[in-house]
Coordinates of C-alpha atoms in Angstrom, one line a residue:
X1 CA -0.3 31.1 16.3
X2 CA -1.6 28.1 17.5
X3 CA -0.2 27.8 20.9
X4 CA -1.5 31.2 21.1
X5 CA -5.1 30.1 20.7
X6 CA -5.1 27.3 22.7
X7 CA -7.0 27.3 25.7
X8 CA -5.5 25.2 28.9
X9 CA -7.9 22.4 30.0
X10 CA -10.3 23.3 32.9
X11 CA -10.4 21.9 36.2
X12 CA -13.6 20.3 35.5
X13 CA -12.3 17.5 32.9
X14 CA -9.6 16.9 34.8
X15 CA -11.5 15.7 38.0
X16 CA -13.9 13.7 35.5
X17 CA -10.8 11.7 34.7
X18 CA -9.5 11.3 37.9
X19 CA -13.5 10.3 39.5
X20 CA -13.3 7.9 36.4
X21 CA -10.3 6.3 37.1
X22 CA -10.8 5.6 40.9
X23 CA -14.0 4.1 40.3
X24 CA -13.0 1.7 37.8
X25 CA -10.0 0.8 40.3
X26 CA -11.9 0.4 43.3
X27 CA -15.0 -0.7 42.2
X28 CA -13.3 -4.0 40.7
X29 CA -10.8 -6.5 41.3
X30 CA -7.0 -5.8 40.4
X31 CA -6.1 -8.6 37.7
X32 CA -2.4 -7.4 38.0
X33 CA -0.4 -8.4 34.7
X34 CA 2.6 -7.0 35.1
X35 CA 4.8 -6.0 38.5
X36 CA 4.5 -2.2 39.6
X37 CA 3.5 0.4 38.1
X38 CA 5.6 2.6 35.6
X39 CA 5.0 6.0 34.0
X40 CA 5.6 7.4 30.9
X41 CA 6.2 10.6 30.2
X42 CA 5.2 12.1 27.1
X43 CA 6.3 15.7 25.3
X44 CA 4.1 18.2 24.6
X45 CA 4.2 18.1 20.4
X46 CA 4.0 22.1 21.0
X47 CA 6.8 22.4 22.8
X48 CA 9.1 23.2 20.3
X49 CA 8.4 25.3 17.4
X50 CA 9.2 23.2 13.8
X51 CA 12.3 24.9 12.4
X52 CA 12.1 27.1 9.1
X53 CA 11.6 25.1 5.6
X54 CA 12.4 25.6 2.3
X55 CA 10.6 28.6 0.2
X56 CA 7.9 27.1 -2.3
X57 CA 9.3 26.8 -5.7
X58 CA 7.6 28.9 -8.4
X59 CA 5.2 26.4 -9.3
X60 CA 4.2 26.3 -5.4
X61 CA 3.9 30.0 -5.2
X62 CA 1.5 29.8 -8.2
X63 CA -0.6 27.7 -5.9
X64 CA -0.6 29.8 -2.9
X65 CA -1.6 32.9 -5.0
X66 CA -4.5 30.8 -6.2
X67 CA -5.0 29.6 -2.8
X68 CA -5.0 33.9 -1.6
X69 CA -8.0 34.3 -3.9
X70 CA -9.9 31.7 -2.7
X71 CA -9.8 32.7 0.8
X72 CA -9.8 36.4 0.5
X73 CA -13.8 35.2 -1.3
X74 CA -14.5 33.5 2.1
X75 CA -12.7 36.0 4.4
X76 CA -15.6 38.5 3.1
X77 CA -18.4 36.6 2.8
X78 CA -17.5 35.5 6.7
X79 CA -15.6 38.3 8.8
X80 CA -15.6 35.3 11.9
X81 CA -13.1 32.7 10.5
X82 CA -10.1 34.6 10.2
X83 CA -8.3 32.5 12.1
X84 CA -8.8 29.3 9.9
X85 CA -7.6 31.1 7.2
X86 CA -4.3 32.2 8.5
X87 CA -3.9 28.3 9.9
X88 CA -4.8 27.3 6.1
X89 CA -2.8 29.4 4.4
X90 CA 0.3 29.1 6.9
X91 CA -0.4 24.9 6.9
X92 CA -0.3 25.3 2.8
X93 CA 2.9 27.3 2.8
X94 CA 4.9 24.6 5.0
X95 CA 3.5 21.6 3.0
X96 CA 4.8 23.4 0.1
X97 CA 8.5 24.1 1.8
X98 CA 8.2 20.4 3.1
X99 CA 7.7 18.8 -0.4
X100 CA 10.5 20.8 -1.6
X101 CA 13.3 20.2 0.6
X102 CA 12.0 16.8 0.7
X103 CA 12.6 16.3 -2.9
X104 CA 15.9 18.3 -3.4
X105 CA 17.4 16.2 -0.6
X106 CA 20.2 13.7 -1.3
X107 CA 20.3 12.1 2.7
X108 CA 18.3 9.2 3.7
X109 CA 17.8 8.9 7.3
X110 CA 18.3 5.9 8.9
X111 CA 15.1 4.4 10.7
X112 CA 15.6 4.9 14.3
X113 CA 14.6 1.7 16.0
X114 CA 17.7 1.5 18.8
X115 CA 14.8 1.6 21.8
X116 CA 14.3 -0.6 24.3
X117 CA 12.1 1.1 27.1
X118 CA 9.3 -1.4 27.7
X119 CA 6.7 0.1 25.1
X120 CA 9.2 -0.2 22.3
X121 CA 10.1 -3.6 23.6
X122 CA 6.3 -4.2 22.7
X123 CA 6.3 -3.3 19.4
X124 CA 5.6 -6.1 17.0
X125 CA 8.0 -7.2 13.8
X126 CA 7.5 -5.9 10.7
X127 CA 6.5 -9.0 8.6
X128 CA 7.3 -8.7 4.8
X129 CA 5.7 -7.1 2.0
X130 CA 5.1 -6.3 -1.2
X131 CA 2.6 -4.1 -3.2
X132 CA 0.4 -6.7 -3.9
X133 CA -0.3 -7.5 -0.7
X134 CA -2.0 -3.3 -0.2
X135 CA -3.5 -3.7 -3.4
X136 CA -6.9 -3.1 -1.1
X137 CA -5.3 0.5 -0.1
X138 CA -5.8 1.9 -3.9
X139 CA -8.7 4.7 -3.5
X140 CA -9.9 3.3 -6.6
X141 CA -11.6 -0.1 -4.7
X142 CA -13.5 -1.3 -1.8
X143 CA -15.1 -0.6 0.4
X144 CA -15.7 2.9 -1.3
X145 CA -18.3 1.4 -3.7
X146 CA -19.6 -0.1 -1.0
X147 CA -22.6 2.3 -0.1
X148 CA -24.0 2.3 3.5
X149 CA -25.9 5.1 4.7
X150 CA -29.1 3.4 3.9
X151 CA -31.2 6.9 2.5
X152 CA -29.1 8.7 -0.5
X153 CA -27.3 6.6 -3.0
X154 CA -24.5 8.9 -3.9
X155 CA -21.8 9.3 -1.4
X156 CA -23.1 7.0 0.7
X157 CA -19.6 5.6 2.4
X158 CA -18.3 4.8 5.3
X159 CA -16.2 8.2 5.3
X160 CA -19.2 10.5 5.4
X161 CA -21.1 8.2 7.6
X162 CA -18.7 8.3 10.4
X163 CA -19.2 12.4 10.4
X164 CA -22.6 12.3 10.6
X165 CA -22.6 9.1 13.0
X166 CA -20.3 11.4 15.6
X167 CA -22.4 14.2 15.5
X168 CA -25.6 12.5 15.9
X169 CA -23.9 10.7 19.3
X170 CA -22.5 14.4 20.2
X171 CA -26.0 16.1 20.1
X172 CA -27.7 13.8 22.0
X173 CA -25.7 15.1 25.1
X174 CA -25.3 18.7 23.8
X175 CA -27.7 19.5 21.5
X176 CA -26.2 21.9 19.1
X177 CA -27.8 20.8 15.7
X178 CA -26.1 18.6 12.9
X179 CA -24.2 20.1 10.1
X180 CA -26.1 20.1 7.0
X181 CA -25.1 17.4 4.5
X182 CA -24.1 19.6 1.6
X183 CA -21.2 20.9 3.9
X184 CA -20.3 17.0 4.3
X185 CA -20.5 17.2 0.9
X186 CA -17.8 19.5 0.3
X187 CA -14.7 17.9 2.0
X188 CA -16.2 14.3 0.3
X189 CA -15.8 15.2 -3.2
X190 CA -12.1 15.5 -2.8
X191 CA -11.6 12.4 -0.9
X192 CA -13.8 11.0 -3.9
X193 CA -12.0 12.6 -6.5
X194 CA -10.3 9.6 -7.9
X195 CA -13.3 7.7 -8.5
X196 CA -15.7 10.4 -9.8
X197 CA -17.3 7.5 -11.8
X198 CA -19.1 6.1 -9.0
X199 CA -20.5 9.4 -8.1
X200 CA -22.3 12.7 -10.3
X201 CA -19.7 15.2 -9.4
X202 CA -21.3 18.2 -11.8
X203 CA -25.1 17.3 -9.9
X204 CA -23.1 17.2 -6.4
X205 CA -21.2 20.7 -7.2
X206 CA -24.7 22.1 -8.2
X207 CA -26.5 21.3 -4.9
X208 CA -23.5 22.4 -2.8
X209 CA -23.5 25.6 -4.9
X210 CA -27.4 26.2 -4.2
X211 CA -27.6 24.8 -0.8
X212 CA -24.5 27.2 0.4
X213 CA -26.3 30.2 -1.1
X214 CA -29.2 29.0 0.9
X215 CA -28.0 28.4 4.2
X216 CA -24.8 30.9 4.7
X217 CA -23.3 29.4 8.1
X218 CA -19.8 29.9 10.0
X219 CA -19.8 25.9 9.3
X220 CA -20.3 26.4 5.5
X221 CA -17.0 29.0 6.3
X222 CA -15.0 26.0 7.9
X223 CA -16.2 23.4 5.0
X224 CA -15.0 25.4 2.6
X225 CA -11.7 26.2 4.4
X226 CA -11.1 22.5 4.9
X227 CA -12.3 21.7 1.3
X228 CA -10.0 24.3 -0.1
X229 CA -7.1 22.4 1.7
X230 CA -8.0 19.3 0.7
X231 CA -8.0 20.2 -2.6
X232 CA -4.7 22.4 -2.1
X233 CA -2.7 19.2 -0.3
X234 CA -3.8 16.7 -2.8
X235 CA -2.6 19.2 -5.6
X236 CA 0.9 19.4 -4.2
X237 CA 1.1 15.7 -3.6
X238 CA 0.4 14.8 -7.3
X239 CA 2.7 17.6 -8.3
X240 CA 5.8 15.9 -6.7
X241 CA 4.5 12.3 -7.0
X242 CA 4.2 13.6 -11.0
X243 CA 7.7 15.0 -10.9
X244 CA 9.2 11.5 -9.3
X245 CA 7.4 9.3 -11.4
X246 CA 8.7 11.1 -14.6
X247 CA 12.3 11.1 -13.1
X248 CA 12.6 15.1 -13.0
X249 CA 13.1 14.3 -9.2
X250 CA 13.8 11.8 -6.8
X251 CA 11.6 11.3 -3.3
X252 CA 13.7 9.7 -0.9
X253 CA 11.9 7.1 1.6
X254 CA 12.4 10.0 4.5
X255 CA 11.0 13.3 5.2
X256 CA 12.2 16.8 6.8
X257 CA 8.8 16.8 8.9
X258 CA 9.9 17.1 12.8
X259 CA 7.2 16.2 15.3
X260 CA 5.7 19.9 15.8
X261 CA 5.3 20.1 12.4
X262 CA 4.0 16.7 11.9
X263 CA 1.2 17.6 14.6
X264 CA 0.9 21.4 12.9
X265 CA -0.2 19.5 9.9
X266 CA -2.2 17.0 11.2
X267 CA -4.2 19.4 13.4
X268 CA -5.2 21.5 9.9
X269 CA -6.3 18.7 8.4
X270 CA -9.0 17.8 10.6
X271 CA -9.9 21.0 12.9
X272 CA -12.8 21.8 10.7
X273 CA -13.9 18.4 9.5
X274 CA -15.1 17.9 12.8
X275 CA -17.3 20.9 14.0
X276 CA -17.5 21.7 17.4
X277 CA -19.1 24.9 18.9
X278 CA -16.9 28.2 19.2
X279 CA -16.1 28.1 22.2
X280 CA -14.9 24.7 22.6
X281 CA -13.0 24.9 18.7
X282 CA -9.3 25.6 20.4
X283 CA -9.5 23.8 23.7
X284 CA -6.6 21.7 24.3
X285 CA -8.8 18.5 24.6
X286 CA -10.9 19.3 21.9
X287 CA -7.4 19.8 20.1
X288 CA -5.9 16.9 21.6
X289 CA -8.4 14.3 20.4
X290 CA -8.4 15.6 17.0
X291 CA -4.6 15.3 16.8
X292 CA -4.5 11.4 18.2
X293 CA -7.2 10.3 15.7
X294 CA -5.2 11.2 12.8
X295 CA -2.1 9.6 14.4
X296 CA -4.7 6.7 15.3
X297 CA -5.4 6.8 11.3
X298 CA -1.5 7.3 10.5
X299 CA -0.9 4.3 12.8
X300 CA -2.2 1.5 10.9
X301 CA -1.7 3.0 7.2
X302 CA 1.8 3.6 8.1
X303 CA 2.6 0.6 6.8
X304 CA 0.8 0.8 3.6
X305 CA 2.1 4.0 3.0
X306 CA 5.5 2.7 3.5
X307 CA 5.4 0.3 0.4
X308 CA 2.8 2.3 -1.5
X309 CA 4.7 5.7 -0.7
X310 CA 1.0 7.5 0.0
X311 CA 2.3 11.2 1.9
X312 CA -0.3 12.3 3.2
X313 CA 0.3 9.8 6.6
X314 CA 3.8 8.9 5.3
X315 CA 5.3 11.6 7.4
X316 CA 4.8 9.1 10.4
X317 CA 7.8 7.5 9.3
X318 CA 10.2 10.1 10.2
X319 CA 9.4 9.7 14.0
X320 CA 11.5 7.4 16.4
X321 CA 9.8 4.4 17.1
X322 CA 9.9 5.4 20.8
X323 CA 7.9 9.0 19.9
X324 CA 5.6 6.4 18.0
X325 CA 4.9 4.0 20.5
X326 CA 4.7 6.8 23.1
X327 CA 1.6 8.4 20.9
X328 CA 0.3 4.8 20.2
X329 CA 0.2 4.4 24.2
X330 CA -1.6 8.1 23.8
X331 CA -4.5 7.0 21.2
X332 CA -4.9 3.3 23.7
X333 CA -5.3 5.4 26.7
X334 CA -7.7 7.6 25.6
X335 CA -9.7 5.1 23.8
X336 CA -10.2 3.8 27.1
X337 CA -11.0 7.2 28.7
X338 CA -13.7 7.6 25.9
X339 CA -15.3 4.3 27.3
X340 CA -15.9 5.8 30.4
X341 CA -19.1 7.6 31.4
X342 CA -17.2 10.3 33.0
X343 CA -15.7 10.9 30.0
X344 CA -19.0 12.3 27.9
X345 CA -21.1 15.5 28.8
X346 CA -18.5 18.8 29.2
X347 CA -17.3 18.5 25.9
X348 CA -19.0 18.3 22.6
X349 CA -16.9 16.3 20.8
X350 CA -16.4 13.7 23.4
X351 CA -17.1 10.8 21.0
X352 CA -14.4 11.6 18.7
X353 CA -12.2 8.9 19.3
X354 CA -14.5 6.1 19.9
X355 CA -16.5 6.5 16.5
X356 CA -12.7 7.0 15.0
X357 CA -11.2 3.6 15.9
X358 CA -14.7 1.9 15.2
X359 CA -14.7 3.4 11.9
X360 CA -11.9 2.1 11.1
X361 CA -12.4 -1.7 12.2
X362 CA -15.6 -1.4 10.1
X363 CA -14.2 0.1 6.8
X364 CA -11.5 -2.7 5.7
X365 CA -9.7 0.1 4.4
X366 CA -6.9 0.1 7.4
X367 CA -4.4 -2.3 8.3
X368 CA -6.4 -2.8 11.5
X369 CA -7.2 -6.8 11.0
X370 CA -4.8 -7.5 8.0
X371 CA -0.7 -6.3 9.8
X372 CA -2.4 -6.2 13.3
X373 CA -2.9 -10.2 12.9
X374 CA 0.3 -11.2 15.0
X375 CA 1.6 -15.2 14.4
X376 CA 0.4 -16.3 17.8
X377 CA -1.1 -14.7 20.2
X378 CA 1.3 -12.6 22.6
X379 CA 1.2 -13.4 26.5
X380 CA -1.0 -11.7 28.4
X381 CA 0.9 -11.4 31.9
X382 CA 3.9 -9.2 31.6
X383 CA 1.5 -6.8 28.8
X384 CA 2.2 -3.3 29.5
X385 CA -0.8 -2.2 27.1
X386 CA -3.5 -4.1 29.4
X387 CA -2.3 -1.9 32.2
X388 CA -2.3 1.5 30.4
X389 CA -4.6 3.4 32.9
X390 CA -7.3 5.7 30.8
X391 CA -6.1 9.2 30.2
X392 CA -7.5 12.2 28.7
X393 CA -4.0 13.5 27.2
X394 CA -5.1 16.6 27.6
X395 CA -1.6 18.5 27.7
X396 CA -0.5 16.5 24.4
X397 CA 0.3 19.8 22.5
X398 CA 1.6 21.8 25.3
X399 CA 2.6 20.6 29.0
X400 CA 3.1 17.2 27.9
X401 CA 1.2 13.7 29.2
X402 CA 2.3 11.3 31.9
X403 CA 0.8 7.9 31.0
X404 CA 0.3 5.6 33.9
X405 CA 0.9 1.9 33.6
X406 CA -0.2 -0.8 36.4
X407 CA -2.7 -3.5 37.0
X408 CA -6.0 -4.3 34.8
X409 CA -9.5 -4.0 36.9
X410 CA -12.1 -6.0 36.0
X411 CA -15.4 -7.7 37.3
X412 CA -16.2 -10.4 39.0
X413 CA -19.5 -11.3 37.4
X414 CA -20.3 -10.2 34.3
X415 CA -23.6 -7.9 33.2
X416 CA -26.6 -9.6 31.7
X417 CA -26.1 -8.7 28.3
X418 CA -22.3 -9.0 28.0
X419 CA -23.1 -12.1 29.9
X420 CA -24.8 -13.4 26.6
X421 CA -21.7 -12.5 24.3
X422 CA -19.5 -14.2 26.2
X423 CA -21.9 -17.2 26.3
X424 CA -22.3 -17.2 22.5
X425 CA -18.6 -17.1 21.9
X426 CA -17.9 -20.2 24.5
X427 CA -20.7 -22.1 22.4
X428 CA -19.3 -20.9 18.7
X429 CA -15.3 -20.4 19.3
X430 CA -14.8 -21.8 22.3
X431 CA -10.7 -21.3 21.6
X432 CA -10.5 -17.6 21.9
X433 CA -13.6 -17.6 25.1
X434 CA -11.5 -16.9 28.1
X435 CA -9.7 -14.5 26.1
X436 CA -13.0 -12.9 25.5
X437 CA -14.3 -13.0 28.4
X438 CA -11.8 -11.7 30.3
X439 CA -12.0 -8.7 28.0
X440 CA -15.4 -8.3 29.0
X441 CA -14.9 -8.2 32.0
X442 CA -11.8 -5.4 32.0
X443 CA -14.4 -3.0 29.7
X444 CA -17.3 -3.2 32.4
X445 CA -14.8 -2.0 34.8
X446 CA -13.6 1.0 32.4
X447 CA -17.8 1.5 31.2
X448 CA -19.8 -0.3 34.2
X449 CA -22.6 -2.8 33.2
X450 CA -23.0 -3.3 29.3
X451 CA -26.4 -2.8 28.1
X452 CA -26.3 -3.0 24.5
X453 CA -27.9 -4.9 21.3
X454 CA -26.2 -8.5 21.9
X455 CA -27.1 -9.6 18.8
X456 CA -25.2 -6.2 16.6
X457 CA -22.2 -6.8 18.6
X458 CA -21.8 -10.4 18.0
X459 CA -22.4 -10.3 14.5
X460 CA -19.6 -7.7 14.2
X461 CA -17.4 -8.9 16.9
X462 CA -17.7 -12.5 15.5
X463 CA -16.2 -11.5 12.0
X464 CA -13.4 -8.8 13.5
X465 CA -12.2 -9.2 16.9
X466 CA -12.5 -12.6 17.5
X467 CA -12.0 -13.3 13.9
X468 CA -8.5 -11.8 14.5
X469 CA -8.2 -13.7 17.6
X470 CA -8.4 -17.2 15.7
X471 CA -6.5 -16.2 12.8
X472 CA -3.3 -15.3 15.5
X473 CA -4.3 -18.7 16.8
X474 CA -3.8 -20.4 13.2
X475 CA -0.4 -18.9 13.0
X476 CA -1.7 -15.5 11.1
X477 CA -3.7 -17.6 8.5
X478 CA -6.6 -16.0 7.3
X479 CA -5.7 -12.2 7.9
X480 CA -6.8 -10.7 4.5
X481 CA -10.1 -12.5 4.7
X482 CA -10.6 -10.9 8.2
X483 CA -9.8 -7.5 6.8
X484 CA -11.9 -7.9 3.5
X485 CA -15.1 -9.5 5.7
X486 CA -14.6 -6.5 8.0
X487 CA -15.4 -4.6 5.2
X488 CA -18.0 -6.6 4.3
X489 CA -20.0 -6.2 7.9
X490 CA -19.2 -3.0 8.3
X491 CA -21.1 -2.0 5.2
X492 CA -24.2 -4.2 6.5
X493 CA -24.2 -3.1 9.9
X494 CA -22.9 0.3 10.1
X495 CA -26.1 2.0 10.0
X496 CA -27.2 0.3 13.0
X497 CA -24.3 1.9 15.1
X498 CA -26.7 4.8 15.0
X499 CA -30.1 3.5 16.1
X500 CA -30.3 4.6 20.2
X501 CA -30.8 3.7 22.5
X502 CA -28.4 0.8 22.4
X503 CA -25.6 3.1 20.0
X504 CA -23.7 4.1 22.5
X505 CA -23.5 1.3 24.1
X506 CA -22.4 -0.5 21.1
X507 CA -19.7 2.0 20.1
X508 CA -18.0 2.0 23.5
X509 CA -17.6 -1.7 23.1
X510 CA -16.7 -2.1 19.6
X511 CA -13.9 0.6 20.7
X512 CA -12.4 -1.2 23.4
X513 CA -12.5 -4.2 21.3
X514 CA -10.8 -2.8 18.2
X515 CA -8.1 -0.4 20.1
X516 CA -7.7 -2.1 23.8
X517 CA -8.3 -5.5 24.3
X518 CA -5.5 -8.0 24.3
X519 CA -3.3 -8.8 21.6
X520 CA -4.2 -5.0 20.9
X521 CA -4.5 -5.7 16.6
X522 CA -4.3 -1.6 17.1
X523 CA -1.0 -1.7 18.4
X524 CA 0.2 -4.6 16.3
X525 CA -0.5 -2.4 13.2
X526 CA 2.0 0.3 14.3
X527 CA 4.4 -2.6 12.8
X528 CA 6.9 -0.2 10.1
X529 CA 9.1 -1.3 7.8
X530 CA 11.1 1.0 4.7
X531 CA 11.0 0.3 1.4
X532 CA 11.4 1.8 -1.9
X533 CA 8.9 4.4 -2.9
X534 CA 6.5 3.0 -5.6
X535 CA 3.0 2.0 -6.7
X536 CA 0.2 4.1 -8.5
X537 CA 1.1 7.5 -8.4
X538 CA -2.9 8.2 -8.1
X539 CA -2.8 6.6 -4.1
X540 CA 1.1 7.8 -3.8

């Protein structure tokens, strides 16, 4: 069904990525860090249909014939979303098969890490730990009671501000209207559910209630969709997490998810947080993005899910490493496509990605700054990852993605304002300036000159990036107080990611910073290793 409602990539976005590419390579010196150039070539997670899974026991059918009520309600109120609701109900059905064969099954696959093809190679060590060590991962704690959207005091978070923070960028090029908030409101109060004392969830429920009988919009359709799967995916994870915690079954630390279906539910579970226009809602790049932030998101909680035993981005685990360093090439390449300016304008949802990986510097909730934070710094010549040329990955779910590797452009002389950041960080951390710099000076070849608020981005990039830089410098010392400050600046600053004219400008460098530049703390949280399934059953 879905490969049926995809629509190919137009001719259009493909020669934006190619104009944007040539510039950056002509227009700037070749800093070549490794010898040749190599490709890699990347599946389409389409290609292959996910094989047949078990049938939902009979307390998962009871679920799906609550789950048919509910959207037979929407399904008449809104004739146009039939299509969501088949995806829902068809996503619900093979979580429900997944969980149970999951359960019932007595093999434990081995983790696959035999590769050795040069993004592999790359990969960082797993360094021990325990469950003490994610005790920032429970829902329960910060930065959730953290509150920064500076004008309503109830779910104020991080999470809902990112949604509102990408639309806001996206109208300003295609000016299509924001979402209304109660809408918002309806996916946060299940991500909220487990601390319903920081918020009034009865009040909430009454405004959505009143504001959706109000304003009755295809959008309000989607929200309810996604809310009703939210609600239908946590139920099903508690249900088996229940089950194993009582001992009336045993999870095993591996899972029966292939890669299609892995994608299959990954797409559902964010195709209608993030609204885009009709026409646009099954393009492959629009589809595409949406698929590599999640994996973005799996990628650096895979670990915490791996002690913690969270499912919801545990399925990761059951790729190889090489499919997962392939798709963390994937999220690093189009990162950098995203700081392009070719890359904004066609597409609504162009500033996906970027808001994504900035979001997720800026909440202290991810492993971003804690199991990115490598025990030295890694050389920079012989990097693959510095060379990854920007791509679109347009043809992730279907025709596949070739992923070019060579030299890293960058300027000779930096812009005026970047100019000033790098100046600040040879006067204040003078060990990890040339590093820095040199950064710098690969983004303006990706975005051209840098023209944004000097003194935002050094406050932020002072207590993440280079923050991380120093703590790989002192031998990894320091990494939790990186993670929990990133928290701690991300709630005071946030809002100001959204002030233009310099917003832009600021998110395309915080994204480089936090998903491209050398040692890549993005990458480095990809680290993976096993252990036995455990924690509160609440988080997984």
């Amino acid at each position: 069904m879905v490969r049926e409602s995809v629509i190919s990539c137009t001719e259009d976005y493909k020669r934006r990525e190619e104009a944007g590419v040539a510039r950056r390579n002509s227009a700037a010196r070749q800093e070549v860090r490794r010898g040749g150039n190599a490709i890699f070539p990347v599946e389409g997670a389409l290609v292959r249909a996910p094989r047949e899974f078990s049938a939902p026991d009979e307390h998962g059918m009871e679920r799906l014939r609550r789950l048919d009520e509910c959207l037979a309600v929407i399904n008449n109120a809104f004739p146009g979303v039939e299509t969501g609701i088949s995806l829902c109900r068809l996503t619900c059905a093979l979580l429900e098969g997944v969980w149970r064969e999951r359960a019932e099954s007595n093999e434990i696959a081995p983790y696959d890490d035999s590769c050795t093809c040069t993004l592999c190679a790359h990969l960082p060590k797993p360094l021990t730990r325990a469950l003490d060590d994610y005790d920032w991962r429970r829902s329960d704690g910060r930065p959730l009671r953290i509150k920064t959207w500076p004008y309503r005091k109830e779910l104020d978070s991080v999470l809902t501000g990112g949604w509102v923070w990408t639309r806001k960028m996206n109208d300003s090029d295609r000016d299509l209207g924001l979402r209304f908030r109660h809408e918002d409101d309806i996916l946060v109060l299940h991500e909220y559910k487990r601390v319903q004392s920081a918020i009034d969830v009865a009040d909430t429920a009454r405004a959505v209630e009143q504001r959706l009988a109000e304003d009755c919009t295809t959008n309000g359709a989607r929200a309810l969709i996604s809310g009703l799967y939210a609600a239908y995916k946590r139920s099903v994870d508690e249900y088996w997490l229940k089950r194993h915690v009582s001992g009336t079954a045993t999870l095993p630390q591996s899972t029966p998810l292939d890669k299609s279906a892995y994608t299959l539910l990954q797409l559902m579970d964010c195709l209608f947080w993030h609204v885009s226009p009709d026409s646009e809602l099954w393009q492959e790049e629009h589809l595409a993005s949406l698929v590599l932030c999640r994996v973005l998101n799996d990628m650096t909680d895979a670990r915490a899910d791996a002690v913690t035993g969270e499912a919801s981005n545990f399925w990761l685990s059951a790729m190889s490493t090489h499919d997962k360093a392939l798709y963390g090439a994937c999220v690093v390449a189009l990162i950098k496509y995203g700081c392009m300016p070719e890359a904004h304008g066609l597409l609504w949802n162009t500033w996906l990605m970027g808001t994504t990986i900035v979001w997720e510097g800026l909440t202290g909730r991810h492993a971003l700054w804690f199991d990115g934070i490598t025990n030295g710094l890694p050389p920079v010549d012989g990097c693959p990852l510095c060379g990854i040329e920007p791509n679109a990955c347009t043809g992730l779910l279907t025709d596949g993605v070739a992923l070019r590797v060579g030299g890293t452009p960058a300027v000779d002389v930096l812009g005026e304002r970047a100019a000033l950041l790098s100046a600040r960080c040879r006067a204040e951390h003078p060990q990890a300036w040339r590093l820095f710099a040199s950064e710098l000076a690969a983004f303006e070849a990706l975005h051209g000159e840098w023209r944004g608020d000097v003194d935002t981005a050094w406050e932020i990039l002072r207590r993440t990036y280079i923050a991380a830089v120093l703590a790989s410098l002192a031998g990894g010392e320091g990494a939790r107080e990186v993670q929990t400050d990133s928290g701690n600046v991300g709630a005071a600053l946030f809002h100001a990611l959204h002030r233009p004219p310099t917003w832009k400008e600021d998110t395309a460098l915080l994204a480089y910073m936090f998903g491209c530049a050398h040692p890549h703390f993005l990458w480095n949280a990809q680290g993976f290793a096993p252990t036995a399934v455990g924690g509160d059953w609440l988080d997984g």
